[in-house]
Amino acid sequence: MNIGILFSGGDGPGMNNCLYNLYKGLYKNNNIILFYEGFKGLINNKTIQFDIKELKQYSTEGGICIKSSRCPEFATKQGVQKGIKTYEDNNLDVLIVMGGNGSLRGAHELVEEGKNIMFIPCSIDNDITDCDYSIGYTTACQNCIEYITSVHDTMESFSRACIYEVMGRDCDKIANFVAHSIDADYVYNNKDCSLEECVKSIKSKNPVIILRENILDIKDFAAKFEQATGIETRYCVIGYYQRGGRPTDEEIIFSKAIADNCCNLINQKQFNKQILLKDNNGTFMPVIKEV
Ligand code: F6P
């Protein structure tokens, strides 16, 4: 079979590991085509080559070795048609799309046009419907926890409060997980939260507040918090630090499990599936859903 693979959208640790395990499970009996920079590469028929040894070296590193991109062109009819042309020019039997919600929409477009797709959830935000784990999420949470724990040492020395902004786009999973893990004083995770509620919930001398991105201006909020509490307040936007670094062991195990399930389905010629992990009383189990 001719099998295409692309990553689209935000990168994250564990994604290279999934790629390596997909390649390992498929390359002996198939021709693998790696598209460079996601849907952009599909539109422009731009590919990149790696051998199994190189992919293994990348497998425990963050980032995406075949590169990703945000590709607004693929949200247009013309963009999808260009992608279909590349699909056909390469005689693809199936294309593995790795990404988040936006990439899933792109995958749907191709399925609607009669193409075979497999979808693998890759997003630190963990915001894909019916999915409890997407690749990158556990390391992003871990990165936030490490970052906050380190900054908190200095906040304690100066009896300061600190507000930490985490990523997630419109999803509160990173914020909630991190807040719970470090026993934060308050998690400002949606637009209904308020300064009053936040101030009331303070339980420590050096309050730690977790703020999900895209809700409010952190600088302004920190100033209002300081005024309301009288506690000297600093703020940190954790930013892209969350998306990099070595994947956690859990991330490596989960991303391999997803890749192995995907390879099995492809070998059985079962296409147009999403390979999801669902939490079943604390154990993550693969769940296969139609794209
Ligand atoms: O989807 C992952 C994510 O890191 C979001 O949490 C964040 O809002 C966004 O990507 C940032 O996007 P960009 O990499 O385009 O700045």
CSV table of C-alpha atoms and ligand atoms in Angstrom, one decimal:
chain,number,residue,atom,x,y,z
A,1,MET,CA,0.0,0.0,0.0
A,2,ASN,CA,1.0,3.6,-0.4
A,3,ILE,CA,0.5,5.3,3.0
A,4,GLY,CA,0.8,9.0,3.6
A,5,ILE,CA,1.4,10.6,7.0
A,6,LEU,CA,1.1,14.2,8.1
A,7,PHE,CA,0.9,16.3,11.3
A,8,SER,CA,-1.1,19.4,11.4
A,9,GLY,CA,-1.7,22.1,14.1
A,10,GLY,CA,0.1,22.5,17.4
A,11,ASP,CA,3.1,20.2,18.1
A,12,GLY,CA,3.7,18.4,21.4
A,13,PRO,CA,5.9,15.8,23.0
A,14,GLY,CA,5.1,12.2,22.1
A,15,MET,CA,4.1,13.0,18.5
A,16,ASN,CA,7.6,12.0,17.2
A,17,ASN,CA,7.2,8.7,19.2
A,18,CYS,CA,3.9,8.0,17.6
A,19,LEU,CA,5.4,8.7,14.1
A,20,TYR,CA,8.3,6.3,14.8
A,21,ASN,CA,6.0,3.5,15.9
A,22,LEU,CA,3.7,4.0,12.9
A,23,TYR,CA,6.6,3.9,10.6
A,24,LYS,CA,8.1,0.8,12.4
A,25,GLY,CA,4.8,-1.0,12.1
A,26,LEU,CA,4.2,-0.2,8.4
A,27,TYR,CA,7.4,0.4,6.5
A,28,LYS,CA,8.5,-3.1,5.7
A,29,ASN,CA,5.4,-4.0,3.7
A,30,ASN,CA,4.3,-0.6,2.4
A,31,ASN,CA,5.6,2.6,0.8
A,32,ILE,CA,5.4,5.4,3.4
A,33,ILE,CA,5.2,9.0,2.2
A,34,LEU,CA,5.8,11.7,4.9
A,35,PHE,CA,4.3,15.1,4.1
A,36,TYR,CA,6.3,18.1,5.1
A,37,GLU,CA,4.4,20.7,7.2
A,38,GLY,CA,1.1,19.0,7.4
A,39,PHE,CA,-1.8,20.0,5.1
A,40,LYS,CA,0.6,22.6,3.5
A,41,GLY,CA,2.7,19.7,2.3
A,42,LEU,CA,-0.3,17.8,1.1
A,43,ILE,CA,-1.5,20.9,-0.9
A,44,ASN,CA,2.0,21.4,-2.5
A,45,ASN,CA,3.0,17.7,-2.7
A,46,LYS,CA,6.0,18.5,-0.5
A,47,THR,CA,7.4,15.4,1.2
A,48,ILE,CA,10.4,14.7,3.4
A,49,GLN,CA,12.4,11.5,4.0
A,50,PHE,CA,13.6,9.8,7.1
A,51,ASP,CA,14.8,6.3,7.7
A,52,ILE,CA,13.8,4.2,10.6
A,53,LYS,CA,17.1,4.8,12.5
A,54,GLU,CA,16.6,8.6,12.2
A,55,LEU,CA,13.0,8.4,13.4
A,56,LYS,CA,14.0,6.3,16.3
A,57,GLN,CA,16.5,9.0,17.4
A,58,TYR,CA,13.7,11.6,17.3
A,59,SER,CA,11.2,9.3,19.0
A,60,THR,CA,12.0,10.5,22.5
A,61,GLU,CA,12.3,14.2,21.6
A,62,GLY,CA,9.6,16.9,21.6
A,63,GLY,CA,8.6,18.7,18.4
A,64,ILE,CA,7.6,17.1,15.1
A,65,CYS,CA,10.5,16.1,12.9
A,66,ILE,CA,8.5,16.1,9.7
A,67,LYS,CA,7.2,19.6,10.7
A,68,SER,CA,3.7,20.9,11.2
A,69,SER,CA,1.8,24.1,10.2
A,70,ARG,CA,-1.4,25.9,10.6
A,71,CYS,CA,-3.0,25.8,7.1
A,72,PRO,CA,-5.9,28.1,6.5
A,73,GLU,CA,-5.8,27.2,2.8
A,74,PHE,CA,-7.0,23.7,3.6
A,75,ALA,CA,-10.2,25.2,5.1
A,76,THR,CA,-11.1,26.3,1.5
A,77,LYS,CA,-12.6,24.2,-1.3
A,78,GLN,CA,-9.6,25.0,-3.6
A,79,GLY,CA,-7.2,23.9,-0.8
A,80,VAL,CA,-9.0,20.6,-0.4
A,81,GLN,CA,-9.0,20.0,-4.1
A,82,LYS,CA,-5.3,20.5,-4.3
A,83,GLY,CA,-4.8,18.1,-1.4
A,84,ILE,CA,-6.9,15.5,-3.3
A,85,LYS,CA,-4.8,15.9,-6.4
A,86,THR,CA,-1.7,15.2,-4.4
A,87,TYR,CA,-3.4,12.2,-2.8
A,88,GLU,CA,-4.2,10.8,-6.2
A,89,ASP,CA,-0.9,11.7,-7.8
A,90,ASN,CA,0.8,9.6,-5.1
A,91,ASN,CA,-1.7,6.8,-5.5
A,92,LEU,CA,-2.4,6.8,-1.8
A,93,ASP,CA,-4.4,4.0,-0.3
A,94,VAL,CA,-4.7,5.8,3.0
A,95,LEU,CA,-3.5,9.1,4.7
A,96,ILE,CA,-2.8,9.2,8.4
A,97,VAL,CA,-3.7,12.6,9.8
A,98,MET,CA,-2.3,13.5,13.1
A,99,GLY,CA,-3.6,16.6,14.9
A,100,GLY,CA,-6.3,18.2,16.9
A,101,ASN,CA,-9.9,19.4,16.2
A,102,GLY,CA,-8.9,21.5,13.1
A,103,SER,CA,-7.1,18.5,11.6
A,104,LEU,CA,-10.0,16.3,12.2
A,105,ARG,CA,-12.2,18.7,10.2
A,106,GLY,CA,-9.6,18.5,7.4
A,107,ALA,CA,-9.7,14.7,7.6
A,108,HIS,CA,-13.5,14.8,7.3
A,109,GLU,CA,-13.3,16.8,4.1
A,110,LEU,CA,-11.1,14.2,2.5
A,111,VAL,CA,-13.4,11.3,3.6
A,112,GLU,CA,-16.4,13.2,2.1
A,113,GLU,CA,-14.4,13.2,-1.1
A,114,GLY,CA,-14.1,9.4,-0.9
A,115,LYS,CA,-10.5,9.2,0.3
A,116,ASN,CA,-9.3,6.8,3.0
A,117,ILE,CA,-8.1,8.5,6.2
A,118,MET,CA,-6.9,7.4,9.7
A,119,PHE,CA,-7.0,10.1,12.4
A,120,ILE,CA,-4.7,10.2,15.5
A,121,PRO,CA,-5.5,12.8,18.2
A,122,CYS,CA,-2.4,15.0,18.7
A,123,SER,CA,-2.9,18.1,20.8
A,124,ILE,CA,-1.7,19.4,24.1
A,125,ASP,CA,-5.2,20.8,24.7
A,126,ASN,CA,-6.8,17.4,24.8
A,127,ASP,CA,-10.0,18.9,23.4
A,128,ILE,CA,-11.0,16.2,20.9
A,129,THR,CA,-14.6,15.0,21.2
A,130,ASP,CA,-15.0,11.5,22.9
A,131,CYS,CA,-11.3,11.3,23.6
A,132,ASP,CA,-9.8,11.3,27.1
A,133,TYR,CA,-6.2,11.5,26.0
A,134,SER,CA,-4.5,13.2,23.1
A,135,ILE,CA,-0.8,13.0,22.4
A,136,GLY,CA,1.1,15.8,24.1
A,137,TYR,CA,-1.3,16.5,26.9
A,138,THR,CA,0.4,14.6,29.8
A,139,THR,CA,3.8,16.2,29.1
A,140,ALA,CA,2.3,19.7,28.7
A,141,CYS,CA,0.7,19.2,32.2
A,142,GLN,CA,3.9,17.9,33.6
A,143,ASN,CA,5.8,20.9,32.1
A,144,CYS,CA,3.4,23.3,33.7
A,145,ILE,CA,3.7,21.6,37.1
A,146,GLU,CA,7.5,21.7,37.0
A,147,TYR,CA,7.5,25.3,35.9
A,148,ILE,CA,5.1,26.4,38.7
A,149,THR,CA,6.9,24.4,41.4
A,150,SER,CA,10.1,26.1,40.5
A,151,VAL,CA,8.7,29.6,40.4
A,152,HIS,CA,6.7,29.0,43.6
A,153,ASP,CA,10.0,28.7,45.6
A,154,THR,CA,10.9,32.3,44.9
A,155,MET,CA,7.3,33.5,45.4
A,156,GLU,CA,7.4,31.9,48.8
A,157,SER,CA,10.6,33.7,49.7
A,158,PHE,CA,9.0,37.1,49.0
A,159,SER,CA,5.5,36.2,50.3
A,160,ARG,CA,4.1,36.9,46.9
A,161,ALA,CA,1.0,35.6,45.1
A,162,CYS,CA,1.4,34.4,41.5
A,163,ILE,CA,-1.0,33.9,38.6
A,164,TYR,CA,0.0,31.4,36.0
A,165,GLU,CA,-1.5,31.3,32.5
A,166,VAL,CA,-1.7,27.9,30.9
A,167,MET,CA,-2.6,26.9,27.3
A,168,GLY,CA,-5.7,25.0,26.3
A,169,ARG,CA,-7.3,27.3,23.7
A,170,ASP,CA,-11.0,27.0,24.8
A,171,CYS,CA,-10.5,23.8,26.8
A,172,ASP,CA,-10.0,23.8,30.5
A,173,LYS,CA,-8.3,20.3,30.8
A,174,ILE,CA,-4.7,21.5,31.3
A,175,ALA,CA,-5.8,24.2,33.7
A,176,ASN,CA,-7.9,21.8,35.8
A,177,PHE,CA,-5.3,19.0,35.9
A,178,VAL,CA,-2.5,21.4,36.9
A,179,ALA,CA,-4.6,23.2,39.5
A,180,HIS,CA,-5.6,19.9,41.0
A,181,SER,CA,-2.0,18.5,41.0
A,182,ILE,CA,-0.4,21.4,42.7
A,183,ASP,CA,-3.4,22.1,45.0
A,184,ALA,CA,-3.8,25.7,43.6
A,185,ASP,CA,-5.9,28.1,45.5
A,186,TYR,CA,-8.1,28.8,42.5
A,187,VAL,CA,-8.5,27.8,38.9
A,188,TYR,CA,-9.9,30.5,36.6
A,189,ASN,CA,-11.0,28.1,33.9
A,190,ASN,CA,-14.1,29.8,32.3
A,191,LYS,CA,-15.6,33.2,31.6
A,192,ASP,CA,-18.1,32.8,34.5
A,193,CYS,CA,-15.3,32.8,37.1
A,194,SER,CA,-14.9,36.1,39.0
A,195,LEU,CA,-12.3,38.1,40.9
A,196,GLU,CA,-14.6,38.0,44.0
A,197,GLU,CA,-14.9,34.2,43.9
A,198,CYS,CA,-11.1,33.9,43.3
A,199,VAL,CA,-10.3,36.2,46.3
A,200,LYS,CA,-12.7,34.4,48.6
A,201,SER,CA,-11.1,31.0,47.8
A,202,ILE,CA,-7.6,31.9,48.9
A,203,LYS,CA,-6.4,29.4,51.4
A,204,SER,CA,-2.6,29.9,51.5
A,205,LYS,CA,-0.2,32.8,52.3
A,206,ASN,CA,1.4,32.6,48.8
A,207,PRO,CA,-1.7,32.1,46.7
A,208,VAL,CA,-1.3,30.2,43.4
A,209,ILE,CA,-3.9,31.0,40.8
A,210,ILE,CA,-4.2,29.0,37.5
A,211,LEU,CA,-5.7,30.9,34.6
A,212,ARG,CA,-6.7,29.3,31.4
A,213,GLU,CA,-5.7,31.3,28.3
A,214,ASN,CA,-8.1,33.3,26.2
A,215,ILE,CA,-10.3,34.4,29.2
A,216,LEU,CA,-8.9,37.7,30.4
A,217,ASP,CA,-5.8,39.9,30.4
A,218,ILE,CA,-3.4,38.4,32.9
A,219,LYS,CA,-1.5,41.7,33.7
A,220,ASP,CA,-4.8,43.5,34.4
A,221,PHE,CA,-6.1,40.6,36.4
A,222,ALA,CA,-2.9,40.5,38.5
A,223,ALA,CA,-3.2,44.2,39.3
A,224,LYS,CA,-6.8,43.8,40.4
A,225,PHE,CA,-6.0,40.7,42.5
A,226,GLU,CA,-3.2,42.6,44.2
A,227,GLN,CA,-5.5,45.5,45.0
A,228,ALA,CA,-8.3,43.3,46.3
A,229,THR,CA,-6.0,41.1,48.5
A,230,GLY,CA,-3.2,43.5,49.5
A,231,ILE,CA,-0.8,40.6,48.6
A,232,GLU,CA,2.1,41.6,46.3
A,233,THR,CA,1.3,39.7,43.0
A,234,ARG,CA,3.3,38.5,40.0
A,235,TYR,CA,2.2,36.7,36.9
A,236,CYS,CA,3.7,34.2,34.5
A,237,VAL,CA,2.5,33.1,31.0
A,238,ILE,CA,3.9,29.6,30.7
A,239,GLY,CA,3.5,29.7,26.9
A,240,TYR,CA,5.4,27.5,24.5
A,241,TYR,CA,7.4,25.9,27.3
A,242,GLN,CA,4.4,23.6,27.7
A,243,ARG,CA,4.7,22.2,24.2
A,244,GLY,CA,8.4,21.2,24.2
A,245,GLY,CA,10.7,18.8,25.9
A,246,ARG,CA,11.1,15.1,26.3
A,247,PRO,CA,7.8,13.2,26.5
A,248,THR,CA,6.8,11.6,29.8
A,249,ASP,CA,6.9,7.8,30.1
A,250,GLU,CA,3.1,7.8,30.1
A,251,GLU,CA,3.2,9.8,26.8
A,252,ILE,CA,5.6,7.3,25.2
A,253,ILE,CA,3.4,4.3,26.3
A,254,PHE,CA,0.1,6.0,25.1
A,255,SER,CA,1.5,7.2,21.8
A,256,LYS,CA,2.9,3.8,21.0
A,257,ALA,CA,-0.4,2.1,21.9
A,258,ILE,CA,-2.3,4.5,19.5
A,259,ALA,CA,0.3,3.8,16.8
A,260,ASP,CA,0.1,0.0,17.2
A,261,ASN,CA,-3.7,0.1,17.0
A,262,CYS,CA,-3.6,2.3,13.9
A,263,CYS,CA,-1.1,-0.1,12.2
A,264,ASN,CA,-3.3,-3.1,13.0
A,265,LEU,CA,-6.4,-1.4,11.5
A,266,ILE,CA,-4.5,-0.4,8.4
A,267,ASN,CA,-3.1,-4.0,8.0
A,268,GLN,CA,-6.7,-5.2,8.1
A,269,LYS,CA,-7.6,-2.5,5.5
A,270,GLN,CA,-10.0,-0.9,8.0
A,271,PHE,CA,-10.0,2.8,7.1
A,272,ASN,CA,-11.7,6.0,8.1
A,273,LYS,CA,-11.2,5.5,11.8
A,274,GLN,CA,-10.1,7.7,14.7
A,275,ILE,CA,-7.9,5.9,17.2
A,276,LEU,CA,-8.9,7.3,20.6
A,277,LEU,CA,-8.0,6.5,24.2
A,278,LYS,CA,-10.8,6.5,26.8
A,279,ASP,CA,-10.4,6.4,30.5
A,280,ASN,CA,-12.0,3.2,31.9
A,281,ASN,CA,-11.8,3.5,35.7
A,282,GLY,CA,-8.2,4.8,35.5
A,283,THR,CA,-7.1,2.5,32.7
A,284,PHE,CA,-6.7,4.0,29.3
A,285,MET,CA,-8.3,1.8,26.6
A,286,PRO,CA,-8.3,2.2,22.8
A,287,VAL,CA,-11.6,3.1,21.3
A,288,ILE,CA,-12.1,3.1,17.6
A,289,LYS,CA,-14.6,5.6,16.1
A,290,GLU,CA,-15.5,6.5,12.6
A,291,VAL,CA,-14.0,9.7,11.1
B,1,F6P,O1,-3.5,23.8,20.2
B,1,F6P,C1,-2.3,23.9,20.9
B,1,F6P,C2,-2.0,25.3,21.3
B,1,F6P,O2,-0.8,25.4,21.9
B,1,F6P,C3,-3.1,26.1,22.1
B,1,F6P,O3,-3.1,25.7,23.4
B,1,F6P,C4,-2.8,27.5,21.8
B,1,F6P,O4,-3.9,28.3,22.0
B,1,F6P,C5,-2.3,27.5,20.4
B,1,F6P,O5,-1.9,26.2,20.1
B,1,F6P,C6,-1.2,28.4,20.0
B,1,F6P,O6,-1.0,28.4,18.7
B,1,F6P,P1,0.2,28.8,17.8
B,1,F6P,O7,1.3,27.7,17.9
B,1,F6P,O8,-0.3,28.9,16.4
B,1,F6P,O9,0.7,30.1,18.5
